[in-house]
Structures are given as C-alpha cells and as structure tokens.
Coordinates of C-alpha atoms in Angstrom, one line a residue:
Chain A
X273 CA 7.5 -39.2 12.0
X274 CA 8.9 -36.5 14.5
X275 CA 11.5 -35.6 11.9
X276 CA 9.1 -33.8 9.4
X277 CA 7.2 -32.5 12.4
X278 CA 10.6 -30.4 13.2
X279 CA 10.8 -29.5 10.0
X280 CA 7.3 -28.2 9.5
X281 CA 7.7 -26.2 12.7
X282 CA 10.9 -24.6 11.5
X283 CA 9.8 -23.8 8.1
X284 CA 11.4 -21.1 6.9
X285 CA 9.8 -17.5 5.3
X286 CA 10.8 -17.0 1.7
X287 CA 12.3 -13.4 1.4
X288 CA 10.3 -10.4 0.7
X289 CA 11.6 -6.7 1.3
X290 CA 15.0 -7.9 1.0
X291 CA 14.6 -9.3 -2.5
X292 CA 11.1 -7.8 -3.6
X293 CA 12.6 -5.5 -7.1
X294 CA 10.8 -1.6 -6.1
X295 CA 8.2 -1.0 -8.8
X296 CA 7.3 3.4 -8.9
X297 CA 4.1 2.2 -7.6
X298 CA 5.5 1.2 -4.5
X299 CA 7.9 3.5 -4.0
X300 CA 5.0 6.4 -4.9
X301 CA 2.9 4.8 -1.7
X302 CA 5.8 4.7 0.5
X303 CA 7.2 7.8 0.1
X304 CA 3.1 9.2 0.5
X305 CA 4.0 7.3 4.0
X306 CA 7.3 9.1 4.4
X307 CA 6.3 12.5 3.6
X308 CA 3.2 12.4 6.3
X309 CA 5.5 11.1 8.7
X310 CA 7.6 14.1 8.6
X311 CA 4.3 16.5 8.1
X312 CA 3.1 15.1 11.1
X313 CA 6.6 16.5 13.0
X314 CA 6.4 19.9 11.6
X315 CA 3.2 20.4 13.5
X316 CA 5.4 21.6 16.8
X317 CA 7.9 23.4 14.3
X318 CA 5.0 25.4 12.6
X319 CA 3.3 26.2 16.1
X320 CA 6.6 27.2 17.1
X321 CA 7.3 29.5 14.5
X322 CA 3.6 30.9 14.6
X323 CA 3.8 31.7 18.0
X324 CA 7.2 33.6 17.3
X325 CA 5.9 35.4 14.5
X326 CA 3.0 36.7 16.0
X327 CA 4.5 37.7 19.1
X328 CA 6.5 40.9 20.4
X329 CA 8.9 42.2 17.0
X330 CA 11.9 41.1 18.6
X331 CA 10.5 37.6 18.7
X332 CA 9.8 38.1 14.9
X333 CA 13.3 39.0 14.2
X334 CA 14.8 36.2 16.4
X335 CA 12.2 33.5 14.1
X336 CA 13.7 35.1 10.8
X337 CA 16.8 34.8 11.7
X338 CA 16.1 31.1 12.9
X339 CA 14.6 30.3 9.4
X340 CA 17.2 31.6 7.5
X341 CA 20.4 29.4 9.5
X342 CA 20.8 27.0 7.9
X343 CA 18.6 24.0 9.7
X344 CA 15.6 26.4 9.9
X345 CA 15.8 26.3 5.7
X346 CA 16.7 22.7 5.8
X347 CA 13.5 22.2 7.3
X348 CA 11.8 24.4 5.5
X349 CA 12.7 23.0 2.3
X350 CA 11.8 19.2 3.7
X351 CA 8.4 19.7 5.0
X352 CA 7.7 22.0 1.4
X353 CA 8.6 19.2 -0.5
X354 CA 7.0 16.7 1.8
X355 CA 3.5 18.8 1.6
X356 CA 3.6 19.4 -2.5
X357 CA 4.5 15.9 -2.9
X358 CA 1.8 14.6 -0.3
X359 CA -0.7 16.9 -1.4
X360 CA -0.4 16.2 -5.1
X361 CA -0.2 11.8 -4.9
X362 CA -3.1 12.7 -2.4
X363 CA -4.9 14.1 -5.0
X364 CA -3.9 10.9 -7.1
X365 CA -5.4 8.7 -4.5
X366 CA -8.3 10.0 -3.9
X367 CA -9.1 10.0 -7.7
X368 CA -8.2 6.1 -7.8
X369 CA -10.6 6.2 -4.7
X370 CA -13.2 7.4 -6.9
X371 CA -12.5 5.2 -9.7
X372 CA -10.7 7.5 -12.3
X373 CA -7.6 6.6 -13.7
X374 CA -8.1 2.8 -12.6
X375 CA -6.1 1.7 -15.9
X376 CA -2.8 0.0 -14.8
X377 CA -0.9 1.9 -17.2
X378 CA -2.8 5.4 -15.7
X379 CA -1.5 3.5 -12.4
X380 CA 1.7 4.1 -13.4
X381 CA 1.6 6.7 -15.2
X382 CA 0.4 8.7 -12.0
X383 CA 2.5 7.6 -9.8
X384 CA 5.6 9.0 -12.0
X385 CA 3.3 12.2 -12.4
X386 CA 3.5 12.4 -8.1
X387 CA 7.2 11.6 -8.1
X388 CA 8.0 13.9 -10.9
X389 CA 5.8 17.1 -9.0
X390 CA 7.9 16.1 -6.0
X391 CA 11.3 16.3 -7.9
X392 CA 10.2 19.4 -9.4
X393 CA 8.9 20.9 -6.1
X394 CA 12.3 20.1 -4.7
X395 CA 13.8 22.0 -7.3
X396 CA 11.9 25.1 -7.5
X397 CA 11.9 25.2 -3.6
X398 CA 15.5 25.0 -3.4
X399 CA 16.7 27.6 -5.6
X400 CA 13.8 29.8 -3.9
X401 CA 15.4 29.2 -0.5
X402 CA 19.0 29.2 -1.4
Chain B
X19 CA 22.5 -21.8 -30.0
X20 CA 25.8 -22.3 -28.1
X21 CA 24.2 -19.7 -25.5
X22 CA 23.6 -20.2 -22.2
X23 CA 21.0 -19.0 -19.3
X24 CA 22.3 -18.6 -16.2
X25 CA 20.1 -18.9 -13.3
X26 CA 20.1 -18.5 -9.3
X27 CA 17.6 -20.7 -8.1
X28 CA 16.0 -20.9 -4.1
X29 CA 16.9 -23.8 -2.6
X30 CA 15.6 -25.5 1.0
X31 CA 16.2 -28.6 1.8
X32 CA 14.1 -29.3 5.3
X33 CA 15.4 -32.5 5.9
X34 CA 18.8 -31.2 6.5
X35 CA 20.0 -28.3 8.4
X36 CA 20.9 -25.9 6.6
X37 CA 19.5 -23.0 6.0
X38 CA 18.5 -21.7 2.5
X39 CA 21.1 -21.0 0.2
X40 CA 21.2 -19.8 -3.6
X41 CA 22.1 -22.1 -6.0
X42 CA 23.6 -21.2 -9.8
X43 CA 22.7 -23.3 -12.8
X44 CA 24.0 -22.9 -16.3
X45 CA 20.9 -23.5 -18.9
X46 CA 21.3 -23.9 -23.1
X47 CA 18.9 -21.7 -24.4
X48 CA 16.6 -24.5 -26.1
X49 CA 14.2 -22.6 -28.2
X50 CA 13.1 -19.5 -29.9
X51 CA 9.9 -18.0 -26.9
X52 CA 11.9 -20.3 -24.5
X53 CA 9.7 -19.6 -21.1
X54 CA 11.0 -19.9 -17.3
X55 CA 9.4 -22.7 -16.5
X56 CA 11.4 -24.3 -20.1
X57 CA 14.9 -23.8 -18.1
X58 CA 13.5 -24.7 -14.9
X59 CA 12.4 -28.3 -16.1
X60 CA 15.9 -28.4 -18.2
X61 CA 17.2 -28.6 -14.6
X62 CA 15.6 -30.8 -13.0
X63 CA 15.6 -33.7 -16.1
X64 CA 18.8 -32.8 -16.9
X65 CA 21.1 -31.3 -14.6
X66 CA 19.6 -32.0 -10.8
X67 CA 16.7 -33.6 -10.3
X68 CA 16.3 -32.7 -6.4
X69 CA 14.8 -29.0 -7.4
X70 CA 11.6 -28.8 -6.3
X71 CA 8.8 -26.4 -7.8
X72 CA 4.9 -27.1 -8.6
X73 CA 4.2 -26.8 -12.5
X74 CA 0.9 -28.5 -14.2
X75 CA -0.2 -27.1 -17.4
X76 CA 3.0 -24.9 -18.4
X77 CA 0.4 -22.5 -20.0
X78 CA -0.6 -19.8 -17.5
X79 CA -4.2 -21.0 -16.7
X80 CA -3.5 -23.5 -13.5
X81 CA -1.8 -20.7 -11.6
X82 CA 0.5 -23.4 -10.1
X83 CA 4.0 -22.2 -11.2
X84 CA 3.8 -18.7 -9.6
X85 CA 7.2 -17.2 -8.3
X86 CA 9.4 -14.7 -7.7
X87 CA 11.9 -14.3 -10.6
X88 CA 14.1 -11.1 -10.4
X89 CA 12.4 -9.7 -7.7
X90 CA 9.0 -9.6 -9.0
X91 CA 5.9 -12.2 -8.8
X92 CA 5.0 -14.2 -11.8
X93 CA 4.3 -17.2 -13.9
X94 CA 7.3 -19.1 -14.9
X95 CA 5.7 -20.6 -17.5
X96 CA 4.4 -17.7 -19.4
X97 CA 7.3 -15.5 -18.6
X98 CA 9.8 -15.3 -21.2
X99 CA 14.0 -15.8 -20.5
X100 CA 14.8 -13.4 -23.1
X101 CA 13.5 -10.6 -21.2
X102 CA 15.0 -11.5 -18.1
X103 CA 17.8 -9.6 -17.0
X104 CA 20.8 -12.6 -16.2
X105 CA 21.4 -14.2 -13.8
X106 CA 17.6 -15.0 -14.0
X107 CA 17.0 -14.9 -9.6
X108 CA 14.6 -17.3 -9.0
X109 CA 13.1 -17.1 -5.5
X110 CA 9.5 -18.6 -3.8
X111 CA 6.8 -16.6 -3.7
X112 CA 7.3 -14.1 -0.9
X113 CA 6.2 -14.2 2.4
X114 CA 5.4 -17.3 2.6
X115 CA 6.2 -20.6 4.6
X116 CA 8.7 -22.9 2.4
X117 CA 8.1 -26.7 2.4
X118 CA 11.5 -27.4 0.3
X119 CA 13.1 -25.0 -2.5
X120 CA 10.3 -23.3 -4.6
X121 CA 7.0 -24.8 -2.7
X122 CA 5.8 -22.9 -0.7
X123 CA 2.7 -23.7 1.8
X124 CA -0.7 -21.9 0.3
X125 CA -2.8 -23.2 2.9
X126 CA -3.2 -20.0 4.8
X127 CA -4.0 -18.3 1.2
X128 CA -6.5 -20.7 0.3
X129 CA -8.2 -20.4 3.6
X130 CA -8.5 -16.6 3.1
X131 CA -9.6 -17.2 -0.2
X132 CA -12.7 -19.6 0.9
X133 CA -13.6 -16.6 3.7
X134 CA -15.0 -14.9 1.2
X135 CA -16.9 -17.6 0.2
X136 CA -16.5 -17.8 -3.5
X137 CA -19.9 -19.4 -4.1
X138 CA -22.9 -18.1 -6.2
X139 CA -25.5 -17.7 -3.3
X140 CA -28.8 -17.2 -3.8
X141 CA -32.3 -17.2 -2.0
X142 CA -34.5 -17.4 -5.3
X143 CA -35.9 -20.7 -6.0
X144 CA -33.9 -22.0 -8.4
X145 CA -35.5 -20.9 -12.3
X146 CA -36.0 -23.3 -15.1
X147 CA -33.3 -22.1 -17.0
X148 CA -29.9 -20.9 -16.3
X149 CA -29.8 -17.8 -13.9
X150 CA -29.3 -15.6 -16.4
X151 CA -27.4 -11.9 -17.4
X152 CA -27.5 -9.1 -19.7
X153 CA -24.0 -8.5 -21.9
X154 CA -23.4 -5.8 -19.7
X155 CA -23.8 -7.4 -16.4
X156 CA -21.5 -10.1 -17.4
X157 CA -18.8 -7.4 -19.1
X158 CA -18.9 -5.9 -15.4
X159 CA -17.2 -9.5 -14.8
X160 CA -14.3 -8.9 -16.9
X161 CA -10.9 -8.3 -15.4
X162 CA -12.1 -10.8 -12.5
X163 CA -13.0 -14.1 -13.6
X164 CA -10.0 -14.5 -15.5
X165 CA -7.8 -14.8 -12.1
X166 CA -6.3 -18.1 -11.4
X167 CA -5.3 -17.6 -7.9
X168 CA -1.5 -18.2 -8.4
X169 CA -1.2 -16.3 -5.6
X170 CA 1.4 -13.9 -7.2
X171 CA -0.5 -10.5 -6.4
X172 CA -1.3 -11.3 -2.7
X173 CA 2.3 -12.3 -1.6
X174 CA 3.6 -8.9 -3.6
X175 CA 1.7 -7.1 -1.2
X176 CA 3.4 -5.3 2.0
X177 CA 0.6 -4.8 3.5
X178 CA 0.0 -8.7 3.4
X179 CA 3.5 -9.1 3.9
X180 CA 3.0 -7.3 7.8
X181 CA -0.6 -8.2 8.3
X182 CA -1.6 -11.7 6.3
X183 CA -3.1 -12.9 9.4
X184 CA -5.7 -10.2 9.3
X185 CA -5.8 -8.9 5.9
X186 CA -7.2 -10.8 3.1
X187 CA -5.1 -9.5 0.3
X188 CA -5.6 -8.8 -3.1
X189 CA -6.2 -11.9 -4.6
X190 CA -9.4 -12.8 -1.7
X191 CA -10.8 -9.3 -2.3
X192 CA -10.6 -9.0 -6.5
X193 CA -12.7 -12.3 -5.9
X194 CA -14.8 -10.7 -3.3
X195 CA -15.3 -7.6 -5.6
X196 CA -16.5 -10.2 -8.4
X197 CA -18.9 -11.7 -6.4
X198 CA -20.2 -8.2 -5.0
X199 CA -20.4 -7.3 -8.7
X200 CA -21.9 -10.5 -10.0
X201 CA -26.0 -9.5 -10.6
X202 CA -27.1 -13.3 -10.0
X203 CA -25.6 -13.0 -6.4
X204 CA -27.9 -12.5 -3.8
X205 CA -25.6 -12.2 -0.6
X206 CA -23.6 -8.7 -1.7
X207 CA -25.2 -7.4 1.3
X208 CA -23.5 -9.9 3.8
X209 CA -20.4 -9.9 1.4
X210 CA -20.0 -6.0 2.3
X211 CA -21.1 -6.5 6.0
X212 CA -18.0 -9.2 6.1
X213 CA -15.2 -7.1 4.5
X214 CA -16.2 -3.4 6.3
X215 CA -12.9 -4.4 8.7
X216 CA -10.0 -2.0 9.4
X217 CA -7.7 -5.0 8.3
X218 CA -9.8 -7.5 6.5
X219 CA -10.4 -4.5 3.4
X220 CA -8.5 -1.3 4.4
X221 CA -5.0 -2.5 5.1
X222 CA -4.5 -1.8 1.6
X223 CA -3.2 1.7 1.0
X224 CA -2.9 1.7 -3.1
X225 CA 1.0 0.0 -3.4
X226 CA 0.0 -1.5 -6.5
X227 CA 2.1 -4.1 -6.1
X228 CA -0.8 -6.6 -7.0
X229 CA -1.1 -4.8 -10.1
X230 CA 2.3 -4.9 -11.3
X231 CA 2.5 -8.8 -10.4
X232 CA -0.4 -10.5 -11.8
X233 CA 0.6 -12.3 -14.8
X234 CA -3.0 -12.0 -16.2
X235 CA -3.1 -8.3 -16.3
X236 CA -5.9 -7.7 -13.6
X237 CA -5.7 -5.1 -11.5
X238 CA -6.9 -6.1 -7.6
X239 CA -6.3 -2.6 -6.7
X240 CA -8.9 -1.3 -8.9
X241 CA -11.1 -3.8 -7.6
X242 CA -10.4 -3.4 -4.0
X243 CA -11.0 0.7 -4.5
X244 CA -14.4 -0.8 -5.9
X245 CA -15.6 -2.4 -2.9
X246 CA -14.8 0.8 -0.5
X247 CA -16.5 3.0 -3.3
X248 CA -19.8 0.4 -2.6
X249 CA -19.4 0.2 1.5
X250 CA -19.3 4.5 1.2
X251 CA -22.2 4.6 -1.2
X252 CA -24.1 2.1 0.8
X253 CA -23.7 4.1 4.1
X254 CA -24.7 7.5 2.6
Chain C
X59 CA -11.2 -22.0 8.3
X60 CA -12.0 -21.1 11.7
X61 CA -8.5 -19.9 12.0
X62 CA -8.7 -16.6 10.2
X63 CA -12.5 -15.6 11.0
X64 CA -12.9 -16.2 14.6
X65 CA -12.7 -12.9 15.6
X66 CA -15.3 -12.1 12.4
X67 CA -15.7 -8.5 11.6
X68 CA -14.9 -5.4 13.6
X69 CA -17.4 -3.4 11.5
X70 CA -14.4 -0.6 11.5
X71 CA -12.8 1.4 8.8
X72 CA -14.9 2.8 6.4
X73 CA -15.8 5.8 9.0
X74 CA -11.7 6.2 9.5
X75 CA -11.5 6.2 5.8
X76 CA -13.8 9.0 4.6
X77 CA -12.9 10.8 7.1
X78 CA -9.6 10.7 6.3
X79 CA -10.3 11.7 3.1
X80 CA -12.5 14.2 3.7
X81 CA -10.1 16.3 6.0
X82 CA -7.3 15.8 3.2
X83 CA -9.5 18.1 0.9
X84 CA -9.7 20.5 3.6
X85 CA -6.0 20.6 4.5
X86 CA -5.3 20.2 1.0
X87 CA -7.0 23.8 0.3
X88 CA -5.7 25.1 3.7
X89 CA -2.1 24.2 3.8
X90 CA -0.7 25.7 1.4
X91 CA -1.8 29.0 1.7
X92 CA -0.1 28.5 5.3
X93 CA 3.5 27.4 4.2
X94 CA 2.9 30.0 1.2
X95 CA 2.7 32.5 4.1
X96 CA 5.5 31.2 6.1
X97 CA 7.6 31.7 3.2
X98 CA 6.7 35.2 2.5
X99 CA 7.8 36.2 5.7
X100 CA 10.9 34.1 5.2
X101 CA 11.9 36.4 2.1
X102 CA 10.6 39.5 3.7
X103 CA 7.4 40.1 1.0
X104 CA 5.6 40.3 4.5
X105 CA 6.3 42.0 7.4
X106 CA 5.2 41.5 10.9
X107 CA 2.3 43.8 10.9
X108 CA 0.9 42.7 7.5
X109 CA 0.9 39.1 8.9
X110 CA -0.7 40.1 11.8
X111 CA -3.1 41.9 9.3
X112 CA -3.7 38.6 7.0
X113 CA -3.7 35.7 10.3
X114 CA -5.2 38.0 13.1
X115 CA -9.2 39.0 12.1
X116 CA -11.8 36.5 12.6
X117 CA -11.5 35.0 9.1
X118 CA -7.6 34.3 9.9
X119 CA -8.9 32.4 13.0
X120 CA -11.8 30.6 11.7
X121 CA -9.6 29.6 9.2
X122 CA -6.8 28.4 10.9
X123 CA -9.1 26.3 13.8
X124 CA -10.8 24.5 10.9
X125 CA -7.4 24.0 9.8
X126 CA -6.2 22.6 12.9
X127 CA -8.9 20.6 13.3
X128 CA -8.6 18.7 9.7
X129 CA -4.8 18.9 9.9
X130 CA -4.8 16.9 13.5
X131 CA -7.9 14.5 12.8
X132 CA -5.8 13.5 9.1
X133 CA -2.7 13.4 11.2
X134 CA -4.0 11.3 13.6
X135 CA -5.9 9.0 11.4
X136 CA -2.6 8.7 9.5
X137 CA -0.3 7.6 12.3
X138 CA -3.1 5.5 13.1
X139 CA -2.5 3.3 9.8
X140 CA 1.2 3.1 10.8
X141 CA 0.8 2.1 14.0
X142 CA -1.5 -0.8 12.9
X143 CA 0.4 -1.3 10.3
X144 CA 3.4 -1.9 11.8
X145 CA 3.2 -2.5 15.5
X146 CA 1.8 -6.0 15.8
X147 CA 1.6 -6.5 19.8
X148 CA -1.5 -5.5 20.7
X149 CA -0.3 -4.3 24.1
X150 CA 2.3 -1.9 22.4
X151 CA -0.2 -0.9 19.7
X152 CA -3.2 0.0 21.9
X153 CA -1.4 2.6 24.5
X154 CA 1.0 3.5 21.6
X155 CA -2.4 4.9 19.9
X156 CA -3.9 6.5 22.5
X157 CA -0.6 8.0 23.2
X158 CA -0.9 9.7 19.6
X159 CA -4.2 10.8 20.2
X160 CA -3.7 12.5 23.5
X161 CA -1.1 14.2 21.7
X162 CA -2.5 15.9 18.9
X163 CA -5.4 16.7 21.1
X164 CA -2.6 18.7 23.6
X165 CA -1.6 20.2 20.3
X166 CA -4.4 21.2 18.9
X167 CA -5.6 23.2 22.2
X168 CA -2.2 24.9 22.0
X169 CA -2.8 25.9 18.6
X170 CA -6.2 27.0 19.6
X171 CA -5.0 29.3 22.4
X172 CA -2.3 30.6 20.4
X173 CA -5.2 31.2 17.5
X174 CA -7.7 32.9 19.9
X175 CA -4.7 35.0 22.0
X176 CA -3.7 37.1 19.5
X177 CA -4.3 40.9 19.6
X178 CA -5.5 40.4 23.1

C-alpha cells in the first residue's frame, strides 16, 4: 500500500513551543539560561573595565566616565540583575540538587521566590544607578 | 443547561493533503463534573465521527487519553471543562509524530521506556515466599508506581523536545529512579552504570515541566535529581 | 530497541555536573563582592588608590585567579549545555565547543596577566 507508506514518511510533528502555555517553572529555568548567557559576555566587559581601573588615573577617569554614559549603566544594570537573579535560582537548584524543597508546590513556590529576587534586584539596582 | 463548550480540536487527516488545521466544535455541557474526554466523545457520536483520539477506561488509570489541552499535557478524561478556559484548545501531545488528529505515534517513547528495562531483576535464587519489603522500603516506592506512562510529562519536556533521540525523558527515568529505589532489585548497579550519560540523564536542567503535567501528581523531576544524588554518592 | 541504545553509554556527565556545581559555590561567594566593587567605584565610595589597595596585595590576587578559574570552568561547562543542547550537527557542535574552550582559556590567561601585572 504505497499510499500509507507516503503518509507515514510525511507525518507531521504536533506543535510544541509554539503552543506549549509557559508554566513559572519554565520560564524560572530559561531565564537561569538567559541570564548566564549574558554573564558569560560580561567576562570581556569586566576585564575591560579592570584593566582600566587599575591602570594610569587618566585611564580611571576615562572608565568612570564610560560607566556612567548611558550604555556603560545599561550594562551595568543587565549583568547585576543577570548575576543576583543567577546566583539566587542557582542557590534554588542546587538545593533541589540535594533533595530539599522537592515538594511540587515548594517547586513552584521557588521558582516565584527567584523571579521575585530578580524583579526586586532590578528595582533596587535601578534606582541605585539612575 | 442551554450552555455550550466550545472547543478547537487538532485535526490531521494523512490520507489527504492538507496540512493540519484547527477545527471548532460547539459542545452542550451534559453534566455536572463533565470531563474532556465527556465533550470529546459528544463529538465524535454526535457531531463528526471522523475525530480520531485513543480513550480506554475514561478514568485516569490506562494513561491512553493523554493530550495537550490549552497548552498544557494532561488526561482528558480526568480533566474537568469547567476549569478550562474557552475555547477549550485541544492539541496532540507535543513533539510527537501524528498518525491522524489526536494519535500520535508512541513507539519511540515506549522504546525508551523498555531501555531502562522495567523488570524486577534479580540474581538470588528465587525464595519460597514472595520477595519481600519492610513498610518503609515499599513507602520509598510511592510517588512512582502510581505512573501510567501516558506520556504527558516526557513530551512537556524541552529538553526532550530538542534531544528525544538521546535523552530518555522524564517519564523513562521516574521509572528508572523506581527501580534504582526498589530494595528487591538487584541490578541498581548496572541501572546507574546505564543512565551516567551526558544526554541519556543530564539533559534535564530542572524545567519542571514534567511536574506541572503529570495528571497523577508525581514529580519526575524530583526523581531524576534522585538518581544524580545516587551516581555522586556512589562515586565519592 | 536497538535503535536508541546502539551507541550505549558515554559514561559522561556526572564529572561535568559536580563540577559545575562546585565552581557555582565558589563564584557564588566570589562574584559579588566583585560587581559590589565595580559599583563602588561607579558612585565614587572608592577611589583609584583604595581599589588598588583592596584588589592589588596577594589576597586580592589569590582571590581573583581562583575566581577566574571557577568563573571560566562554570562558564565553560555552561555554554557547554547550550551547545549540546541546541546544536544538533555533530560537525557544528564539536569545533563549536572547542571553539568555546579555547576561548575562555585565552581569557582566562589575560585575566591572569592583568591579575599578576599590577604594581609592577
């Protein structure tokens, strides 16, 4: 029967990002994901300004002044968000890791803890810089 | 009860063309605790009977009737359409390789499932009795045996989602976890060597997913965390 | 049944896992104290010379290599995921990696000369 053979081969996939509803969960582990992503690219940007800072004072001044435009803050403000919100589901996961909190409602109830410490972070971070 | 259900159901046909489309139904609500599966099969007697979707004991324990309804994996048969935000989306589970409308092909997830060889084995000579457990070592059992591999859990999972062909998935490792945990099994040892696998165990990174899904209330993340606590203790 | 164990085990992981876990607890102790400095400087609570003064003894080095080296091992390890995660050609994925690796590496002897070089 070389009809259902086509139609085996052309099967399609059933949806799954597209339609999948985000659960905090989810949305906790990706942005974990997210925020090390852009950790991992302020390596350069914090060897940059360490060299700076620790070099001759004009250098110093010149690194200042490049923090305080307005991208040097923006990016100040990203990666501090990025490494409180990191650090603190970090903390989360390595608890599951070692078996506390292994409830599913203490799943989800962390996971809105990390979020919230992220929103907050944000927050505090922002008015500090601005 | 002049009110009505409406519904957005998957439909594939394979022997024609076209390409999946999203069909709307209007359902009567027919009873107080009227479940998913309830509208579904008002469809098919009543209104079209070309919709397609596996169903067998309409109570939660065959794990056949597993889909994705609003976005998130579960039983249509134990999931009530009063909660359900309308239109109710009704979609296979994802990820997976649709024969026609709701049936998908499990073939793949049955194949990791008997990888992990979920069989009690055991060297002993067989005793005279039944192999037996304390209470406690059979309580460790709880929040495993009670899975009915519907499948829900593992095709939540993104990291199945990228990586089923290597990764087992949630539903293959909470089984794994309760044979590693069962006390009359005498092959953890080659059950750990067979998991310790960059992407057989630890493709999963905690998205819970599995957790939210399973319409039994287990938690396969839980259990998965279980077997990497094990492989760490067992290697230091 | 063949089809998904052929291959069988790789006997991988578990090392990658602790390990990333154990340099998060060091980062996660050494970090902040970094961007908490970065920050003082940014609203002038520190100057250039009592930077110098906090970063440039052998306590601010040690501390800042072991940094480096957890910071760039937990990097690396988690780009590693992504990569494996994501890229499913092994082709791509295998150079792609190495790429990564040979990159932090380049870093982190950067950051080591810049470490050691000060005051000199």
């Amino acid at each position: 029967m070389p009809a259902i053979k086509h139609s085996e081969k052309n099967r399609p996939l059933s949806p799954r990002l597209s339609v999948y509803r985000w659960q905090i969960p989810m949305m906790a582990s990706l942005a974990h994901r997210a925020s090390g992503m852009v950790l991992a690219l302020f390596v350069p940007v914090y060897l940059f300004l360490l060299t700076g800072l620790t070099n001759s004072p004009e250098d110093f001044s010149r690194m200042l002044d490049w923090m305080h435009a307005w991208p040097g803050r923006l990016i100040l403000w990203f990666t501090g968000v990025a490494l409180f919100y990191h650090m603190v589901n970090g903390i989360r996961f390595i608890l599951l890791d070692a078996g506390w909190f292994e409830a599913r409602e203490s799943m989800r109830i962390t996971a809105r803890v990390s979020m919230g410490a992220g929103v907050l972070a944000a927050l505090l971070l922002g008015s500090f810089l601005w | 009860m002049s009110e009505t259900i409406r519904l957005e159901i998957y439909r594939y046909d394979p022997e024609g063309d076209a390409k999946p489309t999203m069909q709307a139904y209007e359902v009567p609500v027919l009873k107080p605790g009227m479940k998913l599966l309830d509208a579904l099969n008002y469809i098919k007697w009543n209104l079209d009977g070309t919709l397609t979707y596996r169903r067998s004991c309409a109570e939660g324990v065959c794990g056949s009737d597993g889909m994705n309804i609003n976005g998130v994996n579960g039983l249509a048969c134990i999931t009530d359409v009063a909660g359900l935000k309308q239109p109710i989306r009704v979609r296979p589970l994802p990820s997976m390789q649709v024969i026609r409308d709701l049936v998908v092909d499990t073939t793949h997830f049955f194949e990791q499932y008997r990888s992990i060889k979920p069989w009690l084995q055991a060297v002993s000579p067989v005793p005279e009795h039944e192999r037996l457990q304390s209470v406690e070592e059979r309580a460790a059992l709880d929040g495993m045996y009670e899975c009915v591999l519907c499948g829900c859990c593992t095709t939540s999972c993104p990291s199945w989602w990228w990586n089923g062909n290597r990764f087992l998935g949630p539903a293959a490792l909470l089984q794994a976890d309760r044979w590693i945990r069962d006390t009359r099994d005498e092959a953890a040892g080659q059950r750990l060597d067979a998991l310790e696998d960059a992407f057989k165990l630890y493709r999963c990174h905690q998205i819970m997913n599995c957790m939210e899904a399973c319409p039994k209330g287990l938690n396969p993340t839980a259990a998965i965390n279980h077997i990497k606590r094990t492989l760490l203790a067992r290697k230091s | 049944m063949l089809g998904i164990n052929r291959f069988g085990t790789a006997h991988n992981g578990l090392g990658d896992w602790y390990v990333q876990r154990l340099t998060a607890v060091v980062v996660a102790l050494l970090l902040p104290p970094a961007f908490v400095l970065l920050l003082s400087v940014y609203n002038g609570t520190l100057d250039q010379m009592q930077l110098l003064d906090l970063v440039d003894g052998y306590i601010g080095r040690m501390l800042h290599t072991l940094l480096l080296i957890a910071l760039l091992t937990h990097a690396h390890l988690g780009v590693k995921v992504i990569v494996e995660d994501y890229v499913h050609f092994a082709a791509l994925r295998i150079p792609l990696m190495g790429t990564v690796m040979i990159g932090l590496a380049a870093f982190g002897i950067w950051w080591l000369s810049v470490t050691w070089a000060w005051g000199s």
